[in-house]
Short mmCIF file of C-alpha atoms and ligand atoms in Angstrom, two decimals:
data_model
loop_
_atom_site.label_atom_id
_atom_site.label_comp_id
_atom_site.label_asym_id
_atom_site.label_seq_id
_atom_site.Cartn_x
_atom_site.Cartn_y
_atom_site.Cartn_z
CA UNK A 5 26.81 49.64 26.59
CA UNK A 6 26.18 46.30 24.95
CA UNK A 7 23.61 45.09 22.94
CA UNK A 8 22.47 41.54 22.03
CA UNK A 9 20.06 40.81 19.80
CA UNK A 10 17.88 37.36 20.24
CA UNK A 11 15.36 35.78 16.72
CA UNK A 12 12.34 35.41 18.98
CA UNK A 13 10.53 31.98 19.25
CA UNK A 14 7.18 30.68 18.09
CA UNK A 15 6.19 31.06 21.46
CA UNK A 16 7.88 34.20 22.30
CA UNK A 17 6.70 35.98 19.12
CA UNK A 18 3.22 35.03 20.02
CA UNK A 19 3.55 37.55 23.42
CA UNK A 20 5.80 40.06 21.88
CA UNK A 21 3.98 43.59 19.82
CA UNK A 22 3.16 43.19 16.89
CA UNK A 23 6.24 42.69 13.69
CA UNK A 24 8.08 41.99 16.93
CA UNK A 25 10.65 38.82 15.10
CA UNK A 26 13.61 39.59 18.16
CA UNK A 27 14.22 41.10 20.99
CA UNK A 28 17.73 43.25 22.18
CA UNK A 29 19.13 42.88 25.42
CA UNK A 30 20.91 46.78 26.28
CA UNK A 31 23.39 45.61 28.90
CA UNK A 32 24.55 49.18 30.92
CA UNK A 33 27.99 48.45 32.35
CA UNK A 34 28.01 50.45 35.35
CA UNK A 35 31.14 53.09 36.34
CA UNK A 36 33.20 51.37 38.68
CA UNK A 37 31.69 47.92 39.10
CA UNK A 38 33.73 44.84 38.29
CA UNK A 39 33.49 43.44 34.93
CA UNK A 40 32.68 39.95 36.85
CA UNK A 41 29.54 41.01 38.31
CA UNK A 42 28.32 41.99 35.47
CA UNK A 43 29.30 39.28 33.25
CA UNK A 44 27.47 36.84 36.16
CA UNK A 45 24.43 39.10 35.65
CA UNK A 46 24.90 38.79 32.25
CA UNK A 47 24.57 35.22 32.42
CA UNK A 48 21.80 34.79 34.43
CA UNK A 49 19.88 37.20 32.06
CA UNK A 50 20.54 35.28 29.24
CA UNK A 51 19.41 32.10 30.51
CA UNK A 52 16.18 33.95 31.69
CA UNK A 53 15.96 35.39 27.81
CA UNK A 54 15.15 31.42 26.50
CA UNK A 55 12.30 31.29 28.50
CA UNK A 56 9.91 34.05 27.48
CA UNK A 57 8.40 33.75 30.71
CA UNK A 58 10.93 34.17 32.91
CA UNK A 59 12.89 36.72 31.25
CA UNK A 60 9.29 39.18 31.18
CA UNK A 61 9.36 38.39 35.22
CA UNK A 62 12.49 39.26 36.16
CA UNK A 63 12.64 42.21 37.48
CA UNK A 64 15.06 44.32 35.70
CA UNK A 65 18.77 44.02 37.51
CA UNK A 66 20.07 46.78 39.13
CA UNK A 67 23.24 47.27 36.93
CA UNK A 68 21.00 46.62 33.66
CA UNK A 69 18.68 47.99 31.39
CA UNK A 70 16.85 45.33 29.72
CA UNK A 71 14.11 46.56 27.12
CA UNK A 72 12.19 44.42 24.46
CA UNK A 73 11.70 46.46 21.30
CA UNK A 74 10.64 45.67 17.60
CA UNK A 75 13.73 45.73 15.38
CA UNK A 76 13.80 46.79 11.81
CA UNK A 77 12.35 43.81 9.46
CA UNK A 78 15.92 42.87 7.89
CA UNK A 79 18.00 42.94 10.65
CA UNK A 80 15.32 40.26 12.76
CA UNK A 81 15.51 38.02 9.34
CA UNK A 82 19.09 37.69 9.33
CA UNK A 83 19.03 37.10 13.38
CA UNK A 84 15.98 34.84 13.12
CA UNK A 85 17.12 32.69 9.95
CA UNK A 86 21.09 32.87 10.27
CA UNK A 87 21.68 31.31 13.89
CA UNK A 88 19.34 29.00 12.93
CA UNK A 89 20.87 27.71 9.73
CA UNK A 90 24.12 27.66 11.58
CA UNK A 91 22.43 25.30 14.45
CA UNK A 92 21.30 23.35 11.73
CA UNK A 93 24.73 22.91 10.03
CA UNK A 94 26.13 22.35 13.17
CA UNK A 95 23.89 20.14 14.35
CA UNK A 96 24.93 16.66 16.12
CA UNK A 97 27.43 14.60 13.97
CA UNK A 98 27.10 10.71 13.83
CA UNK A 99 30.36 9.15 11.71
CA UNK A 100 30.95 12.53 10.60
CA UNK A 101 27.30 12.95 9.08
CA UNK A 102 25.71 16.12 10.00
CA UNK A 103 22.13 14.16 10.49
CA UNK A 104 19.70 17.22 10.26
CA UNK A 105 20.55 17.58 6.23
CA UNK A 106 20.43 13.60 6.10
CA UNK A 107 17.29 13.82 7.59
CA UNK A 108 16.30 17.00 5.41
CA UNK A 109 17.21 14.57 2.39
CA UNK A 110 15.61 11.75 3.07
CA UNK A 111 11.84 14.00 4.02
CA UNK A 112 12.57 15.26 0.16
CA UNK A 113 13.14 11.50 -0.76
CA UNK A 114 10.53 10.22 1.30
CA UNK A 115 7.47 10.27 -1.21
CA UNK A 116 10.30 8.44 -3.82
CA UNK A 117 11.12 5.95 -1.54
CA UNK A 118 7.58 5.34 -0.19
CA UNK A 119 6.58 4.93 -4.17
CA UNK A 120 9.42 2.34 -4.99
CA UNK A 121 8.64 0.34 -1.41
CA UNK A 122 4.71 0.54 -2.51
CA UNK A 123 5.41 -1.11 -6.15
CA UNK A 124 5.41 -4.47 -5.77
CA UNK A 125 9.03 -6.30 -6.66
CA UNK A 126 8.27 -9.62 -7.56
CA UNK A 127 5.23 -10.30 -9.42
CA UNK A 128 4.13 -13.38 -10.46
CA UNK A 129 4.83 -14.83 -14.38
CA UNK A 130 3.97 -17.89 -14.69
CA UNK A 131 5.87 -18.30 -18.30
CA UNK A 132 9.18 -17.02 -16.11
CA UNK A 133 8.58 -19.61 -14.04
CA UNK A 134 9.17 -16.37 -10.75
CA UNK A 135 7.68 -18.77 -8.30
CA UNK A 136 10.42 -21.48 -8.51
CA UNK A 137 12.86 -18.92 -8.92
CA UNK A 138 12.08 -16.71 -6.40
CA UNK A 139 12.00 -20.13 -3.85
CA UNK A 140 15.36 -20.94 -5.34
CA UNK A 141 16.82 -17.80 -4.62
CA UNK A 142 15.54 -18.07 -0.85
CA UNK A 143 16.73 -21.74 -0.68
CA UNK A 144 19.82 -19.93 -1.85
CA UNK A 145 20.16 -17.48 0.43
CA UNK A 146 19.35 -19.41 3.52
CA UNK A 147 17.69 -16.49 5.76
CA UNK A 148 14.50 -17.31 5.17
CA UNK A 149 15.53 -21.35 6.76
CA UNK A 150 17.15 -19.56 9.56
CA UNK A 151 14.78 -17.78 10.79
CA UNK A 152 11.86 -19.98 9.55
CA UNK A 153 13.40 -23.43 9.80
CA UNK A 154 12.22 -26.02 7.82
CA UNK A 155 8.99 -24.98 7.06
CA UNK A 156 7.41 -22.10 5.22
CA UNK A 157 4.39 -22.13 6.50
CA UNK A 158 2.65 -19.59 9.24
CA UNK A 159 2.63 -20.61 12.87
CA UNK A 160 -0.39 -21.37 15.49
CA UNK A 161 -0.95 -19.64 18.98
CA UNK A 162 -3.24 -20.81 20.89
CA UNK A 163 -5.95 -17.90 22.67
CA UNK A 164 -3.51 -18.53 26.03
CA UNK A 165 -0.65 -17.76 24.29
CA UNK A 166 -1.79 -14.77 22.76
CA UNK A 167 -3.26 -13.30 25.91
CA UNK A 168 0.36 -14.08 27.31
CA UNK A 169 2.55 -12.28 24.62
CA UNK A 170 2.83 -14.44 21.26
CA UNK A 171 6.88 -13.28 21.28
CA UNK A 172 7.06 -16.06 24.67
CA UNK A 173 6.29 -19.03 21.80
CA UNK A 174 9.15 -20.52 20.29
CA UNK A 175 8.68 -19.07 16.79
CA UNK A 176 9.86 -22.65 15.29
CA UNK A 177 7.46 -24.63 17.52
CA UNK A 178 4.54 -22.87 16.98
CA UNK A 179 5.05 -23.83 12.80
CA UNK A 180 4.81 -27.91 14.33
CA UNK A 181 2.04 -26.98 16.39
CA UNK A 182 0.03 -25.99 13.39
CA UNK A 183 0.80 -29.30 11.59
CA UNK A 184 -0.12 -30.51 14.99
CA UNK A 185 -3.42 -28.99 14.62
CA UNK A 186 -3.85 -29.30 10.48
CA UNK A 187 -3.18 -32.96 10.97
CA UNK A 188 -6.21 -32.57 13.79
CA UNK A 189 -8.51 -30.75 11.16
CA UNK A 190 -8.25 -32.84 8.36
CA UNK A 191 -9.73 -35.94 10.16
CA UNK A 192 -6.55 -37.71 9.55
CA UNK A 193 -5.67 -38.99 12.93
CA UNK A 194 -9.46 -40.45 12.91
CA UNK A 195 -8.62 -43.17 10.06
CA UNK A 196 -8.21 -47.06 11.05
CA UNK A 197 -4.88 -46.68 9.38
CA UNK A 198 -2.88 -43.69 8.65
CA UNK A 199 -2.54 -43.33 5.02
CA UNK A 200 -0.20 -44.97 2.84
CA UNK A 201 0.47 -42.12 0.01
CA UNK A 202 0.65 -39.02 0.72
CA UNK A 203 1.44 -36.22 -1.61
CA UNK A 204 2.64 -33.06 -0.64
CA UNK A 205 1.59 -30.06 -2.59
CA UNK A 206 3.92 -26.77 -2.62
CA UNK A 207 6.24 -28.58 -0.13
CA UNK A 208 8.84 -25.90 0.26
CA UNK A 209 12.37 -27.93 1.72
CA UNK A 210 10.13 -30.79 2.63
CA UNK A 211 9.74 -29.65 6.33
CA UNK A 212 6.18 -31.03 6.68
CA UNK A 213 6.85 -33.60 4.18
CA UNK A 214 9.61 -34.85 6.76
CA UNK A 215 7.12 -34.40 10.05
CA UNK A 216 4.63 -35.78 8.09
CA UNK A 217 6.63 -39.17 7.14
CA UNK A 218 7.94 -39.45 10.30
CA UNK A 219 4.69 -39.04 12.40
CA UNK A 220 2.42 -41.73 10.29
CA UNK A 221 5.59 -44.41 10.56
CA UNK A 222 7.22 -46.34 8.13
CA UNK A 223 4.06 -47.61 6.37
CA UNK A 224 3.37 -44.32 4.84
CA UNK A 225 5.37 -42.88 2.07
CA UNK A 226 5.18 -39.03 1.47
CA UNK A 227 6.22 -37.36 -2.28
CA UNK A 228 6.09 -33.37 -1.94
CA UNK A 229 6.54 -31.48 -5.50
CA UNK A 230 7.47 -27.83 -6.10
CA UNK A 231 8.15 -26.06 -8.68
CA UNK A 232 12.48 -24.74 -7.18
CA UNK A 233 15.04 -27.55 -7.65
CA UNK A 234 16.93 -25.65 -5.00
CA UNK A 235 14.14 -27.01 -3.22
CA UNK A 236 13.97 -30.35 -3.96
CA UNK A 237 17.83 -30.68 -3.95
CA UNK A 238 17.46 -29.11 -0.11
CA UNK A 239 14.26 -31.25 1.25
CA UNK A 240 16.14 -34.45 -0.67
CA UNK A 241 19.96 -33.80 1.63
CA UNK A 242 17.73 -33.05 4.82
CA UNK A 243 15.90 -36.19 4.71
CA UNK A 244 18.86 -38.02 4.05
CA UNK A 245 20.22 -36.39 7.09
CA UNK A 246 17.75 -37.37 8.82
CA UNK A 247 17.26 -40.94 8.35
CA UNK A 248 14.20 -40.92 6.40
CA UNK A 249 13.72 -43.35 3.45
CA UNK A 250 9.87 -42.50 3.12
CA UNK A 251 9.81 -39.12 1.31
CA UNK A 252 10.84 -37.94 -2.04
CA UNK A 253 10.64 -34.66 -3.23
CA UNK A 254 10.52 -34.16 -7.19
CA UNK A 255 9.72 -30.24 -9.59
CA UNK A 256 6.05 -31.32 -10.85
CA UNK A 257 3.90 -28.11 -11.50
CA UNK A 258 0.56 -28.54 -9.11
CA UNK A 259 -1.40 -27.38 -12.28
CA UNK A 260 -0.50 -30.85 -14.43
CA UNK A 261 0.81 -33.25 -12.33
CA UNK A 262 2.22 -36.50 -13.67
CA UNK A 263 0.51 -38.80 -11.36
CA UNK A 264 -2.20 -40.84 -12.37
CA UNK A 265 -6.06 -40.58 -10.98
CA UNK A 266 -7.06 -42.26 -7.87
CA UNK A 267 -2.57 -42.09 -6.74
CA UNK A 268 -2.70 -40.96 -2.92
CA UNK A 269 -4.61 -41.70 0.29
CA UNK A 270 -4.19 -38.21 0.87
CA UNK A 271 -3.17 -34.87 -0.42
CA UNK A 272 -2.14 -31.80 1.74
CA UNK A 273 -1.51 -28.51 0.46
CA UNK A 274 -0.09 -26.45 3.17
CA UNK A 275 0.21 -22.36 1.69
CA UNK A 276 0.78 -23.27 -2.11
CA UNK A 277 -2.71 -22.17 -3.49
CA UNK A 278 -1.24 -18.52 -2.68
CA UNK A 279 1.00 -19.14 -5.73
CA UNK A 280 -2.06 -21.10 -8.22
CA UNK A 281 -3.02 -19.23 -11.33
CA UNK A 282 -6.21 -21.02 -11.51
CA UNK A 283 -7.39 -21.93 -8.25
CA UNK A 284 -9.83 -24.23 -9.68
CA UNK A 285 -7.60 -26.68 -11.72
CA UNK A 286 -5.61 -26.78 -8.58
CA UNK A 287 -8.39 -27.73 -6.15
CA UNK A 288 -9.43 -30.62 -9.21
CA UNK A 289 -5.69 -31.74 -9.77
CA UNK A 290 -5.71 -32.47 -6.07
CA UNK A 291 -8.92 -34.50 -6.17
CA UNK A 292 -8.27 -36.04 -9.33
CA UNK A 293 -5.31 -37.99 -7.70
CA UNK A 294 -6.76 -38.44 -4.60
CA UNK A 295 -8.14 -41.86 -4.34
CA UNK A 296 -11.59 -42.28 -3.20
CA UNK A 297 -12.47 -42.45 0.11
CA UNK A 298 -9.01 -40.19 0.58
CA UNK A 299 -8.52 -37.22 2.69
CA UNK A 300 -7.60 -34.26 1.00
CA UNK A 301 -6.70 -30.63 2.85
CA UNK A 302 -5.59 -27.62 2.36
CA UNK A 303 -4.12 -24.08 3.98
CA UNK A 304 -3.93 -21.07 2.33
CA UNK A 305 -4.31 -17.50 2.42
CA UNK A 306 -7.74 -15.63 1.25
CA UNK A 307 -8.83 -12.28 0.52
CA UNK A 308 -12.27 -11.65 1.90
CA UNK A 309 -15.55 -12.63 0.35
CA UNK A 310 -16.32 -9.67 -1.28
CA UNK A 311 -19.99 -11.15 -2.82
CA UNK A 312 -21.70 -8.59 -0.01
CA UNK A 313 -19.87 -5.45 0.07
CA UNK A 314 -17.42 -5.23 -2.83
CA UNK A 315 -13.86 -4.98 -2.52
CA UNK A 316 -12.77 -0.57 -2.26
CA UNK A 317 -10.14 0.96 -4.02
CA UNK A 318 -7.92 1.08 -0.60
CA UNK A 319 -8.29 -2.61 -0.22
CA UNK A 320 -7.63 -3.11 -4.13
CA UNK A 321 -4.52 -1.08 -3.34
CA UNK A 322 -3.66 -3.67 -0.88
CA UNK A 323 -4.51 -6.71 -2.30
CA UNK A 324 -2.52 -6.14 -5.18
CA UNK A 325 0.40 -5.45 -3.21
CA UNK A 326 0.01 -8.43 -1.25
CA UNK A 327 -0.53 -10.64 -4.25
CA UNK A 328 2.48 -9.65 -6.77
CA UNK A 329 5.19 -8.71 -3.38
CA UNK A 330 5.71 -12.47 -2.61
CA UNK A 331 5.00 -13.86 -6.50
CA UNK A 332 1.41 -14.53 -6.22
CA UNK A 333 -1.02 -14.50 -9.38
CA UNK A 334 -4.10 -13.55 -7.14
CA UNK A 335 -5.91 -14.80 -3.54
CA UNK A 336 -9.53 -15.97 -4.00
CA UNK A 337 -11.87 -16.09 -0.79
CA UNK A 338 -12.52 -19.48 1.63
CA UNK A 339 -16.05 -19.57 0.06
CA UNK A 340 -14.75 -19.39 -3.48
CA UNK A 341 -12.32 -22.44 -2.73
CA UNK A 342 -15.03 -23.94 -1.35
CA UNK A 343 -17.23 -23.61 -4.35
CA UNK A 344 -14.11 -24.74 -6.27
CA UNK A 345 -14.13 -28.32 -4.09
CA UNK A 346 -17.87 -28.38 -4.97
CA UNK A 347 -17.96 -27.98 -7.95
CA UNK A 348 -15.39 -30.93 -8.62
CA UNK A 349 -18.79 -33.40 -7.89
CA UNK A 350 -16.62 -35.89 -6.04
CA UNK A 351 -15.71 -34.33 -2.49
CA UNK A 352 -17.76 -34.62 -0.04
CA UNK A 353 -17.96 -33.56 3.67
CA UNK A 354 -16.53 -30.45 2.60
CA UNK A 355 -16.04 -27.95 5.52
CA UNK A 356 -14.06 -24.68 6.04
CA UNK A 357 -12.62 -22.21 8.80
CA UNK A 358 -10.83 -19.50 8.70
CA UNK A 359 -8.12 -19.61 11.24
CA UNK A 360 -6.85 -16.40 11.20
CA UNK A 361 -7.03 -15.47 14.82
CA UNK A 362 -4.92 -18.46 15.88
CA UNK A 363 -2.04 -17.40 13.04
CA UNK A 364 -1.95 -13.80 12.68
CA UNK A 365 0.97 -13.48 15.82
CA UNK A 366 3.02 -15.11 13.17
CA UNK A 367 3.44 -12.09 10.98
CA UNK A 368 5.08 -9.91 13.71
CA UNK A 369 6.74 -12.84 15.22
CA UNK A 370 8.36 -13.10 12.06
CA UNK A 371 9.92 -9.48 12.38
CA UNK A 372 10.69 -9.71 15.82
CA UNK A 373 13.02 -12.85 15.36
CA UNK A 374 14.79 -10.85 13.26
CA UNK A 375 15.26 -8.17 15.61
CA UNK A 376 16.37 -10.63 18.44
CA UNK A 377 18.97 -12.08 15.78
CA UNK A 378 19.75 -9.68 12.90
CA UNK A 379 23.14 -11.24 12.27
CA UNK A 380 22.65 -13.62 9.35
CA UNK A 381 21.29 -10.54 7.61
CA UNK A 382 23.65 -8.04 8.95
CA UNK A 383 26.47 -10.12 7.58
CA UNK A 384 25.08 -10.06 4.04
CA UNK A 385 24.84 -6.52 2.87
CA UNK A 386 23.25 -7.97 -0.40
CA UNK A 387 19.76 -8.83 0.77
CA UNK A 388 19.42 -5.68 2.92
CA UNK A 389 17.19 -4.10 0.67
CA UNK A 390 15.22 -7.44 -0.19
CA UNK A 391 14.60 -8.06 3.82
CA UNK A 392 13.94 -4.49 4.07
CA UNK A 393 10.59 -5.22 1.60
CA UNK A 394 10.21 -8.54 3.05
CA UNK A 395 9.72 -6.55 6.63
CA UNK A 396 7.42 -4.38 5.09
CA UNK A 397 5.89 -6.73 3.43
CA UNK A 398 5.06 -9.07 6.61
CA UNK A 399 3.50 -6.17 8.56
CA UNK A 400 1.28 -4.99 5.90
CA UNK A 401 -0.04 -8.62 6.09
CA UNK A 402 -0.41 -8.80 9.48
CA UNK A 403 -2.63 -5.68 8.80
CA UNK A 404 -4.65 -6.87 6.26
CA UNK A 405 -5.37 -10.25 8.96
CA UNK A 406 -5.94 -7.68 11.37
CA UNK A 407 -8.75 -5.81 9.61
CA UNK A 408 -10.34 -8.55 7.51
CA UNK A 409 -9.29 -8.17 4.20
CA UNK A 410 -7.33 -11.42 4.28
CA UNK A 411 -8.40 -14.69 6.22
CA UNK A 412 -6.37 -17.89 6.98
CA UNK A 413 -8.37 -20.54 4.75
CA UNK A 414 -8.76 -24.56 5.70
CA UNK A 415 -10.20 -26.85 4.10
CA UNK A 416 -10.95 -30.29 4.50
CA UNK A 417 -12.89 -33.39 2.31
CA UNK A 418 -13.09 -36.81 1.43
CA UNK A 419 -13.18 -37.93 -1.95
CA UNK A 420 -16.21 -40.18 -2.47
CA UNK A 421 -17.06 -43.66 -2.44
CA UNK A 422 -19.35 -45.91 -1.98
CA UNK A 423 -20.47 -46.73 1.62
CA UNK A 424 -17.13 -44.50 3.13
CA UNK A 425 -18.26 -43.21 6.53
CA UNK A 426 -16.43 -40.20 7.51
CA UNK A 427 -16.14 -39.15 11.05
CA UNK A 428 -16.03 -35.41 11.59
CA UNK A 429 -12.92 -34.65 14.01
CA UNK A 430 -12.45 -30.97 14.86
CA UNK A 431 -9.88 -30.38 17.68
N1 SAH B 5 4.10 -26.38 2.27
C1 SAH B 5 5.45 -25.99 2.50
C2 SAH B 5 5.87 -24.65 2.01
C3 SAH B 5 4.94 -23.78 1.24
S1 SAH B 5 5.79 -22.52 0.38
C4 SAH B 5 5.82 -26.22 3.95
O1 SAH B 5 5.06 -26.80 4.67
O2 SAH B 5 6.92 -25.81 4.38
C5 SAH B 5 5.00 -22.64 -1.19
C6 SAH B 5 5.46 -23.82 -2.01
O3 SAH B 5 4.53 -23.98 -3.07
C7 SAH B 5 6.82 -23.66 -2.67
O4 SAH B 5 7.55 -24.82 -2.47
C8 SAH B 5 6.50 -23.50 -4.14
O5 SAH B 5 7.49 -23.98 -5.02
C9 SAH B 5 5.25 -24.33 -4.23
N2 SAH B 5 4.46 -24.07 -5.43
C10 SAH B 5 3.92 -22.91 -5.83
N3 SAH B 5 3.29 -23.06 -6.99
C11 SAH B 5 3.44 -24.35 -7.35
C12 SAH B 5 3.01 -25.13 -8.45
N4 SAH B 5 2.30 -24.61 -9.45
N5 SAH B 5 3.35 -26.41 -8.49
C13 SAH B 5 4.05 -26.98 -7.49
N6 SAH B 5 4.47 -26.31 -6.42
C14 SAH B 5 4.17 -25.00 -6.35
#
């Protein structure tokens, strides 16, 4: 006679009597039959015995006994747990790592992780100067300029292009598109004659500096500032690459520029106010150089107006992740930058949008480009973990764009003068 013994299953134990934790198969080798035929039977019982079902069906084979009975407690433990800890150990192998303990591991480290990836990295200190350093180190490393070219800035998709799949954009052109379209907003491409100074504020490697210079024509002369000299020492050798004697890129902090009053015909701040301390001085620096009758615009991130229904302690959570991941002091809302242009007494035809809708595919568009072309990180083992964050960090902003707690500010005005008519241009 031979006996096997089988731990039962969730499911199994659920039909089985009570205390029931395995069942025993009682094979009866019959007198005079070949071992064969009862080996085959054998077989064909034991694949019936993984499916509860089956096995209760079958009738009971002619050369077999086969009886279901509760076992004493110990011996079901050891044949319930045992087999099971030996599956474990011996579960599938990848490089010659048994993955079910990896994976046992990493659910133990899992809350650790989750705390270290939930602390913000890189928060901002203005003293420490983390802004410029943190844009030097990326100017450094050159991942974020391969994957983002020449301008740090988020992307536009138009409602066609969304309905279409965002990932069919070229992830590059949609960053000139929005330009494209800021140029549009701020009224520029309305004036007799496109302006002569322009100042760039936050201008990254000098990408839109660059567009910006070579789409108003030689008559216009663009100066971006920043606060990396990687920066300016990268914006400086690509314009000289490319021709251009109409740009200059020098360190000036935003928050006390050098420049005299009334300097530039207009002044664009493309996603620097993220960085600003004081949003205020930064929104009067700009108009204080801006000459009158000058345009003056801006693009930035915002947190929601939260004047109506207060910001909650999830969305706190949030913000201040969002704020000190990427180096930023704090976000203020489109209607608080507003106030802020206001409040300066000398710009005029102030008006807003928040143009979240047409940038939010640039979030996830930013992931999936590195998906399609994970080389340039592959091949540097040293900013795994920092484009690991950087991941994270992207698609917790596309969520907070997605659910309102952040909204894509612009901004637009004319400094005043006497007698200036401005003409409203909206595309
Ligand atoms: N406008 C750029 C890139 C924006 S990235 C583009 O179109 O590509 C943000 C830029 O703002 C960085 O260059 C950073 O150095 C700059 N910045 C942040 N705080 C600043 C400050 N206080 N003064 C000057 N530049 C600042």
């Amino acid at each position: 006679m031979l006996h096997f013994c089988f731990p039962l299953s969730g499911r199994q134990r659920s039909r089985a009597p009570a205390h029931t934790d395995a069942f025993v198969l009682e094979f009866v080798v019959s007198h005079g039959k070949a071992l064969v035929e009862t080996m085959m039977r054998l077989a064909i019982v034991l694949g019936a015995a993984l499916g509860a079902e089956a096995f209760v069906a079958r009738p009971t084979p002619k050369y077999m006994a086969v009886t279901r009975r509760p076992a004493a407690a110990k011996v079901n433990m050891d044949m319930a747990i045992l087999p099971k800890i030996n599956k474990l150990l011996k579960s599938p192998v990848i490089g010659g790592v048994p993955i079910v303990p990896v994976v046992a591991g990493v659910a133990v480290a899992a809350p650790v992780i989750k705390k270290i990836l939930d602390t913000p990295s890189r928060t901002y200190n203005r003293e420490e100067n983390t802004v410029g350093k943190e844009y030097d180190a990326w100017t450094e490393e050159g991942i974020l300029e391969h994957y983002w070219g020449e301008h740090i800035h988020l992307g536009w998709y138009s409602p066609q292009e969304m309905k279409d799949g965002y990932k069919k954009k070229n992830f590059i052109q949609a960053k000139y598109d929005f330009i494209d379209r800021m140029m549009a907003f701020s009224g520029l491409n309305a004036l007799e004659k496109p302006p002569a100074k322009v100042l760039d504020v936050g201008c990254g490697i000098g990408g839109t500096s660059r567009y910006l210079a070579s789409k108003l024509g030689s008559d216009s002369h663009v100066t971006g500032i920043t606060l990396s000299p990687n920066q300016v020492a990268r914006a400086t050798a690509l314009a000289k690459e490319r021709g251009l004697d109409n740009t200059e890129f020098k360190v000036m902090d935003a928050l006390a520029m050098k420049f005299p009053d009334n300097s530039f015909d207009m002044v664009w701040a493309c996603e620097s106010g993220e960085h600003m301390p004081d949003k205020k001085k930064y929104v009067e620096e700009m108009a204080r150089v801006l000459k009158p009758g000058g345009v003056m615009v801006m693009a930035t991130w915002c947190s929601r107006d939260d004047t109506e229904k207060p910001l909650d302690e999830v969305e706190r959570k949030n913000l201040n992740y969002l704020e000190s991941e990427w180096t930023h002091p704090h976000f203020i809302s489109i209607e608080d930058y507003v106030k802020h242009f206001e409040s300066t007494g000398y710009l005029e035809t102030i008006h807003s949008e928040d143009w979240w809708e047409c940038t939010i595919a640039s979030w996830r568009h930013s992931i999936w480009v590195g998906v399609y072309d994970p080389w340039p990180v592959v091949r540097r083992p040293w900013v795994w973990y920092k484009t690991l964050r950087d991941g994270i960090c992207l698609e917790r902003f596309h969520r907070s764009f997605d659910t309102g707690l952040m909204g894509y500010g612009m901004v637009r005005a004319r400094k005043s003068t006497e007698g200036y008519m401005v003409k409203d241009v909206t595309m």
